[in-house]
Amino acid sequence: MSSTAKHPPNHPRFLLFLVCAFASAGQLAIDIYVPALPTMAHFYQTSPQAIQSSVTSYLFAYAIGQLVFGPLADAYGRKRVLQAGLALFTLGCVLSLAATNLETFVGARVLQGFGIAATNLLAKAIIADSFAGMALVHAFTYMSIAWGLAPIIAPVIGAHLQEAFGWRSCLIFLLVYSFGMWAVLWRYRETLARPVRLHPQTLMKNARLVLASPVFQSCFLAQGLCYSILLVFNIVGPFMVQNTLHLPPTAFGYLALAIGLMYFLGGISNRIQHPRLPSAEQRLRIGARVMTGAAVAMLALALTVGLQVWTLTAPVLVMGLCAGAMYPTLMAKGNSIFPHIAGLTSAILGFALLVVSSIMMGLAGFVSIHSLTPLALFFVIVGFTVIAMVGKLLHHLKQPAAIPARAGAAEQS
């Protein structure tokens, strides 16, 4: 484990607790208040599309924050950048509670999203600073579990908080959580051993190299679309369940819990390896096709049965399982194409997939909450696009692997 000379090292268990708490924060801030969206739309006297923009704005700011905080943390240290990001997040939490109109609330969510980007991004950096070998693998496993569990439990917590104390209690939860992160950060000692100088020209050259890669393009589009399935359900579903089907917020909370569990199980399924089972590449193709088949089945149900709890939920359960199974492979392929600039590649990938997810959520805001057909059509388009991106990815992966010589040169310049 590395640390600065002036401080004793952090305890490994404390670091694991820190990265799990920080990795889950961004997901909690997305999903904790989605069951309350219909109530919030009524409070602010606005449309479902307008209140859903608070989630989309959060994701856009979250994406941009990763690009900003990543290079700064390499130059000025993890703790300073975490303090800056967490300060913005806490300020956003306070403003969200004080907001008396939608514009102020959306602005507060932008602050939250931009600030919280530092926690998830730097949780990975702290692991890389502090662990090696199998300990590194185990640390990333714990972080991934925390990151995956947060969107599963957050809607249930938010639904119960709303029913017991009102929708603002979901926002109070985030503020209290930020205080908890401050307490953990106060005990954290810097793990960056050697700061690096910022070279804007080098960053731009490497960024262009990454963005021009067809493998990278396929990965971030497919990954962003897979991730957006859960996000779109979480912003459209509450209105369908509560406003159209007239069920309580907790009903949506448990539906979101079930879909989140399927997504989580899909990810865990990648740990099952056997010579007779499909390879990782074959699973991508199978997952994309099954996901699209579930979307087509949803469209057929929408045209014949109509909007019911089971016609809304059952196809999304299958899509969530497939998306969860595909996501780790897509992430691994996207992050491994340029090993010489893996840090920058990871930051750009995180930014790009969140931008794709934000665009999908913005488009989903125009989906009718009174009929299942528009949502089903939306998922059908997503499914066929994922099939195309997976096909493109697998085609380029068959080509001889060769990183252009200018990658190393760009990094060194």
mmCIF file of N, CA and C in Angstrom, residues 90-211:
data_model
loop_
_atom_site.group_PDB
_atom_site.id
_atom_site.type_symbol
_atom_site.label_atom_id
_atom_site.label_comp_id
_atom_site.label_asym_id
_atom_site.label_seq_id
_atom_site.Cartn_x
_atom_site.Cartn_y
_atom_site.Cartn_z
ATOM 1 N N THR A 90 -22.600 18.491 -1.058
ATOM 2 C CA THR A 90 -23.314 18.905 0.157
ATOM 3 C C THR A 90 -24.067 20.207 -0.073
ATOM 4 N N LEU A 91 -23.433 21.158 -0.753
ATOM 5 C CA LEU A 91 -24.118 22.403 -1.079
ATOM 6 C C LEU A 91 -25.351 22.132 -1.937
ATOM 7 N N GLY A 92 -25.226 21.227 -2.903
ATOM 8 C CA GLY A 92 -26.374 20.861 -3.727
ATOM 9 C C GLY A 92 -27.496 20.239 -2.911
ATOM 10 N N CYS A 93 -27.140 19.432 -1.903
ATOM 11 C CA CYS A 93 -28.161 18.833 -1.035
ATOM 12 C C CYS A 93 -28.927 19.900 -0.261
ATOM 13 N N VAL A 94 -28.191 20.892 0.261
ATOM 14 C CA VAL A 94 -28.841 21.976 1.005
ATOM 15 C C VAL A 94 -29.751 22.785 0.088
ATOM 16 N N LEU A 95 -29.274 23.125 -1.105
ATOM 17 C CA LEU A 95 -30.078 23.907 -2.046
ATOM 18 C C LEU A 95 -31.311 23.148 -2.503
ATOM 19 N N SER A 96 -31.194 21.825 -2.663
ATOM 20 C CA SER A 96 -32.355 21.046 -3.098
ATOM 21 C C SER A 96 -33.468 21.080 -2.049
ATOM 22 N N LEU A 97 -33.086 21.110 -0.781
ATOM 23 C CA LEU A 97 -34.078 21.190 0.287
ATOM 24 C C LEU A 97 -34.707 22.581 0.374
ATOM 25 N N ALA A 98 -33.931 23.592 0.029
ATOM 26 C CA ALA A 98 -34.430 24.966 0.115
ATOM 27 C C ALA A 98 -35.154 25.416 -1.146
ATOM 28 N N ALA A 99 -35.102 24.607 -2.211
ATOM 29 C CA ALA A 99 -35.665 25.020 -3.501
ATOM 30 C C ALA A 99 -37.169 25.213 -3.413
ATOM 31 N N THR A 100 -37.624 26.363 -3.888
ATOM 32 C CA THR A 100 -39.058 26.651 -3.920
ATOM 33 C C THR A 100 -39.629 26.592 -5.334
ATOM 34 N N ASN A 101 -38.750 26.382 -6.328
ATOM 35 C CA ASN A 101 -39.226 26.247 -7.699
ATOM 36 C C ASN A 101 -38.372 25.201 -8.408
ATOM 37 N N LEU A 102 -38.844 24.764 -9.552
ATOM 38 C CA LEU A 102 -38.179 23.677 -10.273
ATOM 39 C C LEU A 102 -36.794 24.087 -10.747
ATOM 40 N N GLU A 103 -36.643 25.328 -11.203
ATOM 41 C CA GLU A 103 -35.356 25.771 -11.723
ATOM 42 C C GLU A 103 -34.263 25.672 -10.659
ATOM 43 N N THR A 104 -34.577 26.104 -9.439
ATOM 44 C CA THR A 104 -33.599 26.014 -8.353
ATOM 45 C C THR A 104 -33.286 24.565 -8.022
ATOM 46 N N PHE A 105 -34.315 23.729 -8.031
ATOM 47 C CA PHE A 105 -34.102 22.313 -7.720
ATOM 48 C C PHE A 105 -33.206 21.654 -8.758
ATOM 49 N N VAL A 106 -33.445 21.939 -10.039
ATOM 50 C CA VAL A 106 -32.604 21.356 -11.094
ATOM 51 C C VAL A 106 -31.169 21.865 -10.965
ATOM 52 N N GLY A 107 -31.004 23.153 -10.646
ATOM 53 C CA GLY A 107 -29.662 23.685 -10.422
ATOM 54 C C GLY A 107 -28.952 22.981 -9.273
ATOM 55 N N ALA A 108 -29.709 22.704 -8.202
ATOM 56 C CA ALA A 108 -29.128 21.977 -7.074
ATOM 57 C C ALA A 108 -28.706 20.576 -7.479
ATOM 58 N N ARG A 109 -29.500 19.942 -8.331
ATOM 59 C CA ARG A 109 -29.153 18.592 -8.798
ATOM 60 C C ARG A 109 -27.900 18.614 -9.685
ATOM 61 N N VAL A 110 -27.725 19.682 -10.442
ATOM 62 C CA VAL A 110 -26.503 19.814 -11.247
ATOM 63 C C VAL A 110 -25.282 19.886 -10.334
ATOM 64 N N LEU A 111 -25.371 20.673 -9.257
ATOM 65 C CA LEU A 111 -24.277 20.749 -8.298
ATOM 66 C C LEU A 111 -23.998 19.386 -7.679
ATOM 67 N N GLN A 112 -25.067 18.672 -7.316
ATOM 68 C CA GLN A 112 -24.897 17.344 -6.734
ATOM 69 C C GLN A 112 -24.197 16.402 -7.710
ATOM 70 N N GLY A 113 -24.657 16.390 -8.946
ATOM 71 C CA GLY A 113 -24.089 15.478 -9.925
ATOM 72 C C GLY A 113 -22.631 15.771 -10.214
ATOM 73 N N PHE A 114 -22.307 17.056 -10.385
ATOM 74 C CA PHE A 114 -20.925 17.430 -10.677
ATOM 75 C C PHE A 114 -20.016 17.076 -9.506
ATOM 76 N N GLY A 115 -20.471 17.370 -8.282
ATOM 77 C CA GLY A 115 -19.634 17.103 -7.118
ATOM 78 C C GLY A 115 -19.444 15.628 -6.829
ATOM 79 N N ILE A 116 -20.514 14.844 -6.957
ATOM 80 C CA ILE A 116 -20.432 13.427 -6.597
ATOM 81 C C ILE A 116 -19.609 12.636 -7.593
ATOM 82 N N ALA A 117 -19.360 13.200 -8.772
ATOM 83 C CA ALA A 117 -18.511 12.505 -9.745
ATOM 84 C C ALA A 117 -17.139 12.202 -9.164
ATOM 85 N N ALA A 118 -16.668 13.055 -8.253
ATOM 86 C CA ALA A 118 -15.348 12.843 -7.664
ATOM 87 C C ALA A 118 -15.298 11.572 -6.829
ATOM 88 N N THR A 119 -16.403 11.223 -6.164
ATOM 89 C CA THR A 119 -16.360 10.087 -5.236
ATOM 90 C C THR A 119 -16.229 8.760 -5.970
ATOM 91 N N ASN A 120 -17.061 8.530 -6.976
ATOM 92 C CA ASN A 120 -17.004 7.252 -7.688
ATOM 93 C C ASN A 120 -15.706 7.117 -8.464
ATOM 94 N N LEU A 121 -15.303 8.179 -9.123
ATOM 95 C CA LEU A 121 -14.084 8.144 -9.924
ATOM 96 C C LEU A 121 -12.857 7.901 -9.045
ATOM 97 N N LEU A 122 -12.754 8.612 -7.926
ATOM 98 C CA LEU A 122 -11.566 8.518 -7.098
ATOM 99 C C LEU A 122 -11.581 7.306 -6.189
ATOM 100 N N ALA A 123 -12.747 6.686 -5.980
ATOM 101 C CA ALA A 123 -12.767 5.407 -5.275
ATOM 102 C C ALA A 123 -11.927 4.384 -6.031
ATOM 103 N N LYS A 124 -12.042 4.388 -7.375
ATOM 104 C CA LYS A 124 -11.225 3.478 -8.189
ATOM 105 C C LYS A 124 -9.748 3.845 -8.089
ATOM 106 N N ALA A 125 -9.446 5.139 -8.100
ATOM 107 C CA ALA A 125 -8.051 5.568 -8.029
ATOM 108 C C ALA A 125 -7.435 5.202 -6.688
ATOM 109 N N ILE A 126 -8.189 5.341 -5.608
ATOM 110 C CA ILE A 126 -7.672 5.011 -4.277
ATOM 111 C C ILE A 126 -7.362 3.520 -4.181
ATOM 112 N N ILE A 127 -8.203 2.693 -4.797
ATOM 113 C CA ILE A 127 -7.930 1.254 -4.822
ATOM 114 C C ILE A 127 -6.632 0.981 -5.565
ATOM 115 N N ALA A 128 -6.478 1.611 -6.723
ATOM 116 C CA ALA A 128 -5.257 1.405 -7.509
ATOM 117 C C ALA A 128 -4.023 1.905 -6.766
ATOM 118 N N ASP A 129 -4.165 2.993 -5.980
ATOM 119 C CA ASP A 129 -3.051 3.509 -5.195
ATOM 120 C C ASP A 129 -2.622 2.549 -4.092
ATOM 121 N N SER A 130 -3.589 1.823 -3.541
ATOM 122 C CA SER A 130 -3.395 1.203 -2.237
ATOM 123 C C SER A 130 -3.260 -0.311 -2.239
ATOM 124 N N PHE A 131 -3.671 -0.974 -3.298
ATOM 125 C CA PHE A 131 -3.666 -2.430 -3.312
ATOM 126 C C PHE A 131 -2.929 -2.942 -4.542
ATOM 127 N N ALA A 132 -2.527 -4.198 -4.469
ATOM 128 C CA ALA A 132 -1.856 -4.849 -5.593
ATOM 129 C C ALA A 132 -2.209 -6.330 -5.584
ATOM 130 N N GLY A 133 -2.016 -6.986 -6.735
ATOM 131 C CA GLY A 133 -2.251 -8.422 -6.828
ATOM 132 C C GLY A 133 -3.698 -8.801 -6.574
ATOM 133 N N MET A 134 -3.910 -9.907 -5.857
ATOM 134 C CA MET A 134 -5.258 -10.374 -5.580
ATOM 135 C C MET A 134 -6.017 -9.419 -4.666
ATOM 136 N N ALA A 135 -5.280 -8.708 -3.800
ATOM 137 C CA ALA A 135 -5.947 -7.717 -2.948
ATOM 138 C C ALA A 135 -6.602 -6.632 -3.789
ATOM 139 N N LEU A 136 -5.962 -6.274 -4.901
ATOM 140 C CA LEU A 136 -6.543 -5.292 -5.814
ATOM 141 C C LEU A 136 -7.832 -5.823 -6.423
ATOM 142 N N VAL A 137 -7.814 -7.074 -6.862
ATOM 143 C CA VAL A 137 -9.006 -7.692 -7.444
ATOM 144 C C VAL A 137 -10.132 -7.743 -6.424
ATOM 145 N N HIS A 138 -9.814 -8.149 -5.195
ATOM 146 C CA HIS A 138 -10.843 -8.238 -4.161
ATOM 147 C C HIS A 138 -11.428 -6.867 -3.831
ATOM 148 N N ALA A 139 -10.568 -5.846 -3.794
ATOM 149 C CA ALA A 139 -11.057 -4.499 -3.491
ATOM 150 C C ALA A 139 -12.023 -4.011 -4.561
ATOM 151 N N PHE A 140 -11.698 -4.248 -5.832
ATOM 152 C CA PHE A 140 -12.609 -3.859 -6.904
ATOM 153 C C PHE A 140 -13.907 -4.660 -6.843
ATOM 154 N N THR A 141 -13.832 -5.912 -6.406
ATOM 155 C CA THR A 141 -15.040 -6.719 -6.273
ATOM 156 C C THR A 141 -15.978 -6.121 -5.231
ATOM 157 N N TYR A 142 -15.420 -5.744 -4.064
ATOM 158 C CA TYR A 142 -16.247 -5.132 -3.015
ATOM 159 C C TYR A 142 -16.860 -3.818 -3.506
ATOM 160 N N MET A 143 -16.066 -3.026 -4.207
ATOM 161 C CA MET A 143 -16.579 -1.760 -4.716
ATOM 162 C C MET A 143 -17.702 -1.985 -5.728
ATOM 163 N N SER A 144 -17.525 -2.968 -6.601
ATOM 164 C CA SER A 144 -18.547 -3.270 -7.609
ATOM 165 C C SER A 144 -19.846 -3.736 -6.964
ATOM 166 N N ILE A 145 -19.733 -4.522 -5.891
ATOM 167 C CA ILE A 145 -20.941 -4.981 -5.187
ATOM 168 C C ILE A 145 -21.680 -3.799 -4.587
ATOM 169 N N ALA A 146 -20.921 -2.884 -3.945
ATOM 170 C CA ALA A 146 -21.557 -1.700 -3.353
ATOM 171 C C ALA A 146 -22.216 -0.843 -4.421
ATOM 172 N N TRP A 147 -21.510 -0.656 -5.544
ATOM 173 C CA TRP A 147 -22.054 0.141 -6.640
ATOM 174 C C TRP A 147 -23.306 -0.505 -7.215
ATOM 175 N N GLY A 148 -23.320 -1.839 -7.290
ATOM 176 C CA GLY A 148 -24.471 -2.531 -7.856
ATOM 177 C C GLY A 148 -25.658 -2.626 -6.922
ATOM 178 N N LEU A 149 -25.396 -2.671 -5.603
ATOM 179 C CA LEU A 149 -26.496 -2.794 -4.647
ATOM 180 C C LEU A 149 -27.229 -1.468 -4.433
ATOM 181 N N ALA A 150 -26.509 -0.345 -4.583
ATOM 182 C CA ALA A 150 -27.116 0.962 -4.298
ATOM 183 C C ALA A 150 -28.395 1.210 -5.097
ATOM 184 N N PRO A 151 -28.399 1.035 -6.433
ATOM 185 C CA PRO A 151 -29.645 1.295 -7.164
ATOM 186 C C PRO A 151 -30.724 0.247 -6.921
ATOM 187 N N ILE A 152 -30.378 -0.876 -6.293
ATOM 188 C CA ILE A 152 -31.373 -1.890 -5.969
ATOM 189 C C ILE A 152 -32.173 -1.479 -4.736
ATOM 190 N N ILE A 153 -31.457 -1.031 -3.704
ATOM 191 C CA ILE A 153 -32.132 -0.725 -2.439
ATOM 192 C C ILE A 153 -32.625 0.713 -2.357
ATOM 193 N N ALA A 154 -32.035 1.615 -3.162
ATOM 194 C CA ALA A 154 -32.387 3.037 -3.040
ATOM 195 C C ALA A 154 -33.867 3.323 -3.292
ATOM 196 N N PRO A 155 -34.496 2.782 -4.369
ATOM 197 C CA PRO A 155 -35.919 3.085 -4.565
ATOM 198 C C PRO A 155 -36.819 2.595 -3.430
ATOM 199 N N VAL A 156 -36.466 1.456 -2.810
ATOM 200 C CA VAL A 156 -37.263 0.950 -1.687
ATOM 201 C C VAL A 156 -37.123 1.868 -0.485
ATOM 202 N N ILE A 157 -35.896 2.280 -0.182
ATOM 203 C CA ILE A 157 -35.688 3.224 0.918
ATOM 204 C C ILE A 157 -36.440 4.525 0.651
ATOM 205 N N GLY A 158 -36.298 5.036 -0.576
ATOM 206 C CA GLY A 158 -36.973 6.287 -0.918
ATOM 207 C C GLY A 158 -38.482 6.197 -0.822
ATOM 208 N N ALA A 159 -39.058 5.067 -1.269
ATOM 209 C CA ALA A 159 -40.516 4.898 -1.214
ATOM 210 C C ALA A 159 -41.023 4.891 0.217
ATOM 211 N N HIS A 160 -40.324 4.179 1.099
ATOM 212 C CA HIS A 160 -40.752 4.127 2.500
ATOM 213 C C HIS A 160 -40.542 5.456 3.204
ATOM 214 N N LEU A 161 -39.454 6.143 2.896
ATOM 215 C CA LEU A 161 -39.246 7.475 3.468
ATOM 216 C C LEU A 161 -40.354 8.423 3.047
ATOM 217 N N GLN A 162 -40.722 8.369 1.762
ATOM 218 C CA GLN A 162 -41.764 9.271 1.269
ATOM 219 C C GLN A 162 -43.095 9.007 1.962
ATOM 220 N N GLU A 163 -43.472 7.729 2.093
ATOM 221 C CA GLU A 163 -44.762 7.409 2.711
ATOM 222 C C GLU A 163 -44.780 7.773 4.190
ATOM 223 N N ALA A 164 -43.635 7.645 4.854
ATOM 224 C CA ALA A 164 -43.599 7.902 6.294
ATOM 225 C C ALA A 164 -43.412 9.384 6.624
ATOM 226 N N PHE A 165 -42.570 10.077 5.840
ATOM 227 C CA PHE A 165 -42.189 11.441 6.230
ATOM 228 C C PHE A 165 -42.362 12.483 5.127
ATOM 229 N N GLY A 166 -42.790 12.082 3.936
ATOM 230 C CA GLY A 166 -42.916 13.027 2.839
ATOM 231 C C GLY A 166 -41.708 12.984 1.924
ATOM 232 N N TRP A 167 -41.855 13.567 0.724
ATOM 233 C CA TRP A 167 -40.816 13.422 -0.293
ATOM 234 C C TRP A 167 -39.513 14.127 0.052
ATOM 235 N N ARG A 168 -39.571 15.179 0.862
ATOM 236 C CA ARG A 168 -38.338 15.880 1.218
ATOM 237 C C ARG A 168 -37.409 15.012 2.073
ATOM 238 N N SER A 169 -37.967 13.989 2.719
ATOM 239 C CA SER A 169 -37.128 13.114 3.541
ATOM 240 C C SER A 169 -36.099 12.377 2.688
ATOM 241 N N CYS A 170 -36.407 12.140 1.410
ATOM 242 C CA CYS A 170 -35.435 11.511 0.515
ATOM 243 C C CYS A 170 -34.224 12.422 0.310
ATOM 244 N N LEU A 171 -34.483 13.719 0.216
ATOM 245 C CA LEU A 171 -33.400 14.682 0.046
ATOM 246 C C LEU A 171 -32.611 14.855 1.341
ATOM 247 N N ILE A 172 -33.306 14.779 2.478
ATOM 248 C CA ILE A 172 -32.621 14.838 3.772
ATOM 249 C C ILE A 172 -31.688 13.639 3.925
ATOM 250 N N PHE A 173 -32.122 12.477 3.432
ATOM 251 C CA PHE A 173 -31.289 11.279 3.473
ATOM 252 C C PHE A 173 -29.957 11.528 2.770
ATOM 253 N N LEU A 174 -30.011 12.164 1.590
ATOM 254 C CA LEU A 174 -28.781 12.439 0.846
ATOM 255 C C LEU A 174 -27.883 13.412 1.605
ATOM 256 N N LEU A 175 -28.480 14.408 2.266
ATOM 257 C CA LEU A 175 -27.681 15.361 3.041
ATOM 258 C C LEU A 175 -26.987 14.656 4.203
ATOM 259 N N VAL A 176 -27.733 13.804 4.904
ATOM 260 C CA VAL A 176 -27.141 13.057 6.024
ATOM 261 C C VAL A 176 -26.037 12.127 5.513
ATOM 262 N N TYR A 177 -26.259 11.512 4.348
ATOM 263 C CA TYR A 177 -25.247 10.633 3.771
ATOM 264 C C TYR A 177 -23.972 11.420 3.442
ATOM 265 N N SER A 178 -24.148 12.649 2.973
ATOM 266 C CA SER A 178 -22.962 13.471 2.677
ATOM 267 C C SER A 178 -22.177 13.769 3.947
ATOM 268 N N PHE A 179 -22.874 13.990 5.075
ATOM 269 C CA PHE A 179 -22.171 14.209 6.345
ATOM 270 C C PHE A 179 -21.379 12.960 6.736
ATOM 271 N N GLY A 180 -21.962 11.782 6.478
ATOM 272 C CA GLY A 180 -21.250 10.541 6.754
ATOM 273 C C GLY A 180 -19.983 10.428 5.916
ATOM 274 N N MET A 181 -20.071 10.830 4.627
ATOM 275 C CA MET A 181 -18.883 10.793 3.783
ATOM 276 C C MET A 181 -17.824 11.778 4.255
ATOM 277 N N TRP A 182 -18.248 12.937 4.774
ATOM 278 C CA TRP A 182 -17.285 13.888 5.327
ATOM 279 C C TRP A 182 -16.542 13.268 6.513
ATOM 280 N N ALA A 183 -17.269 12.532 7.362
ATOM 281 C CA ALA A 183 -16.638 11.898 8.519
ATOM 282 C C ALA A 183 -15.603 10.863 8.090
ATOM 283 N N VAL A 184 -15.937 10.102 7.048
ATOM 284 C CA VAL A 184 -14.992 9.102 6.540
ATOM 285 C C VAL A 184 -13.788 9.791 5.896
ATOM 286 N N LEU A 185 -14.049 10.838 5.117
ATOM 287 C CA LEU A 185 -12.968 11.544 4.425
ATOM 288 C C LEU A 185 -12.014 12.207 5.406
ATOM 289 N N TRP A 186 -12.536 12.652 6.543
ATOM 290 C CA TRP A 186 -11.696 13.293 7.565
ATOM 291 C C TRP A 186 -10.605 12.344 8.063
ATOM 292 N N ARG A 187 -10.912 11.033 8.117
ATOM 293 C CA ARG A 187 -9.943 10.035 8.589
ATOM 294 C C ARG A 187 -9.013 9.546 7.482
ATOM 295 N N TYR A 188 -9.380 9.831 6.248
ATOM 296 C CA TYR A 188 -8.591 9.324 5.123
ATOM 297 C C TYR A 188 -7.285 10.094 4.978
ATOM 298 N N ARG A 189 -6.189 9.367 4.735
ATOM 299 C CA ARG A 189 -4.887 9.966 4.491
ATOM 300 C C ARG A 189 -4.504 9.760 3.031
ATOM 301 N N GLU A 190 -3.921 10.773 2.452
ATOM 302 C CA GLU A 190 -3.616 10.798 1.025
ATOM 303 C C GLU A 190 -2.884 9.529 0.572
ATOM 304 N N THR A 191 -3.346 8.960 -0.553
ATOM 305 C CA THR A 191 -2.724 7.742 -1.080
ATOM 306 C C THR A 191 -1.954 7.966 -2.375
ATOM 307 N N LEU A 192 -2.024 9.176 -2.935
ATOM 308 C CA LEU A 192 -1.269 9.450 -4.157
ATOM 309 C C LEU A 192 0.199 9.659 -3.807
ATOM 310 N N ALA A 193 1.061 8.775 -4.294
ATOM 311 C CA ALA A 193 2.483 8.846 -3.949
ATOM 312 C C ALA A 193 3.209 9.929 -4.717
ATOM 313 N N ARG A 194 2.949 10.043 -6.031
ATOM 314 C CA ARG A 194 3.674 10.994 -6.876
ATOM 315 C C ARG A 194 2.686 11.759 -7.753
ATOM 316 N N PRO A 195 2.434 13.008 -7.441
ATOM 317 C CA PRO A 195 1.586 13.823 -8.326
ATOM 318 C C PRO A 195 2.210 13.963 -9.710
ATOM 319 N N VAL A 196 1.366 14.096 -10.713
ATOM 320 C CA VAL A 196 1.853 14.269 -12.087
ATOM 321 C C VAL A 196 1.430 15.650 -12.590
ATOM 322 N N ARG A 197 2.235 16.176 -13.515
ATOM 323 C CA ARG A 197 1.910 17.483 -14.080
ATOM 324 C C ARG A 197 0.833 17.336 -15.150
ATOM 325 N N LEU A 198 -0.019 18.348 -15.210
ATOM 326 C CA LEU A 198 -1.052 18.358 -16.236
ATOM 327 C C LEU A 198 -0.467 18.842 -17.557
ATOM 328 N N HIS A 199 -0.702 18.110 -18.622
ATOM 329 C CA HIS A 199 -0.256 18.486 -19.956
ATOM 330 C C HIS A 199 -1.489 18.531 -20.870
ATOM 331 N N PRO A 200 -2.123 19.692 -21.018
ATOM 332 C CA PRO A 200 -3.355 19.775 -21.814
ATOM 333 C C PRO A 200 -3.216 19.232 -23.228
ATOM 334 N N GLN A 201 -2.086 19.488 -23.882
ATOM 335 C CA GLN A 201 -1.916 19.000 -25.252
ATOM 336 C C GLN A 201 -1.877 17.482 -25.294
ATOM 337 N N THR A 202 -1.192 16.874 -24.318
ATOM 338 C CA THR A 202 -1.140 15.414 -24.261
ATOM 339 C C THR A 202 -2.531 14.835 -24.018
ATOM 340 N N LEU A 203 -3.284 15.459 -23.109
ATOM 341 C CA LEU A 203 -4.640 14.984 -22.816
ATOM 342 C C LEU A 203 -5.513 15.033 -24.071
ATOM 343 N N MET A 204 -5.405 16.107 -24.829
ATOM 344 C CA MET A 204 -6.227 16.243 -26.034
ATOM 345 C C MET A 204 -5.851 15.210 -27.088
ATOM 346 N N LYS A 205 -4.542 14.985 -27.276
ATOM 347 C CA LYS A 205 -4.100 13.990 -28.263
ATOM 348 C C LYS A 205 -4.599 12.599 -27.889
ATOM 349 N N ASN A 206 -4.452 12.245 -26.620
ATOM 350 C CA ASN A 206 -4.894 10.923 -26.186
ATOM 351 C C ASN A 206 -6.409 10.785 -26.248
ATOM 352 N N ALA A 207 -7.110 11.860 -25.920
ATOM 353 C CA ALA A 207 -8.571 11.813 -25.983
ATOM 354 C C ALA A 207 -9.047 11.583 -27.414
ATOM 355 N N ARG A 208 -8.436 12.256 -28.375
ATOM 356 C CA ARG A 208 -8.807 12.045 -29.780
ATOM 357 C C ARG A 208 -8.519 10.613 -30.213
ATOM 358 N N LEU A 209 -7.424 10.065 -29.738
ATOM 359 C CA LEU A 209 -7.068 8.690 -30.073
ATOM 360 C C LEU A 209 -8.130 7.714 -29.564
ATOM 361 N N VAL A 210 -8.552 7.901 -28.316
ATOM 362 C CA VAL A 210 -9.554 7.013 -27.721
ATOM 363 C C VAL A 210 -10.888 7.140 -28.453
ATOM 364 N N LEU A 211 -11.341 8.360 -28.677
ATOM 365 C CA LEU A 211 -12.648 8.584 -29.291
ATOM 366 C C LEU A 211 -12.715 8.091 -30.730
#
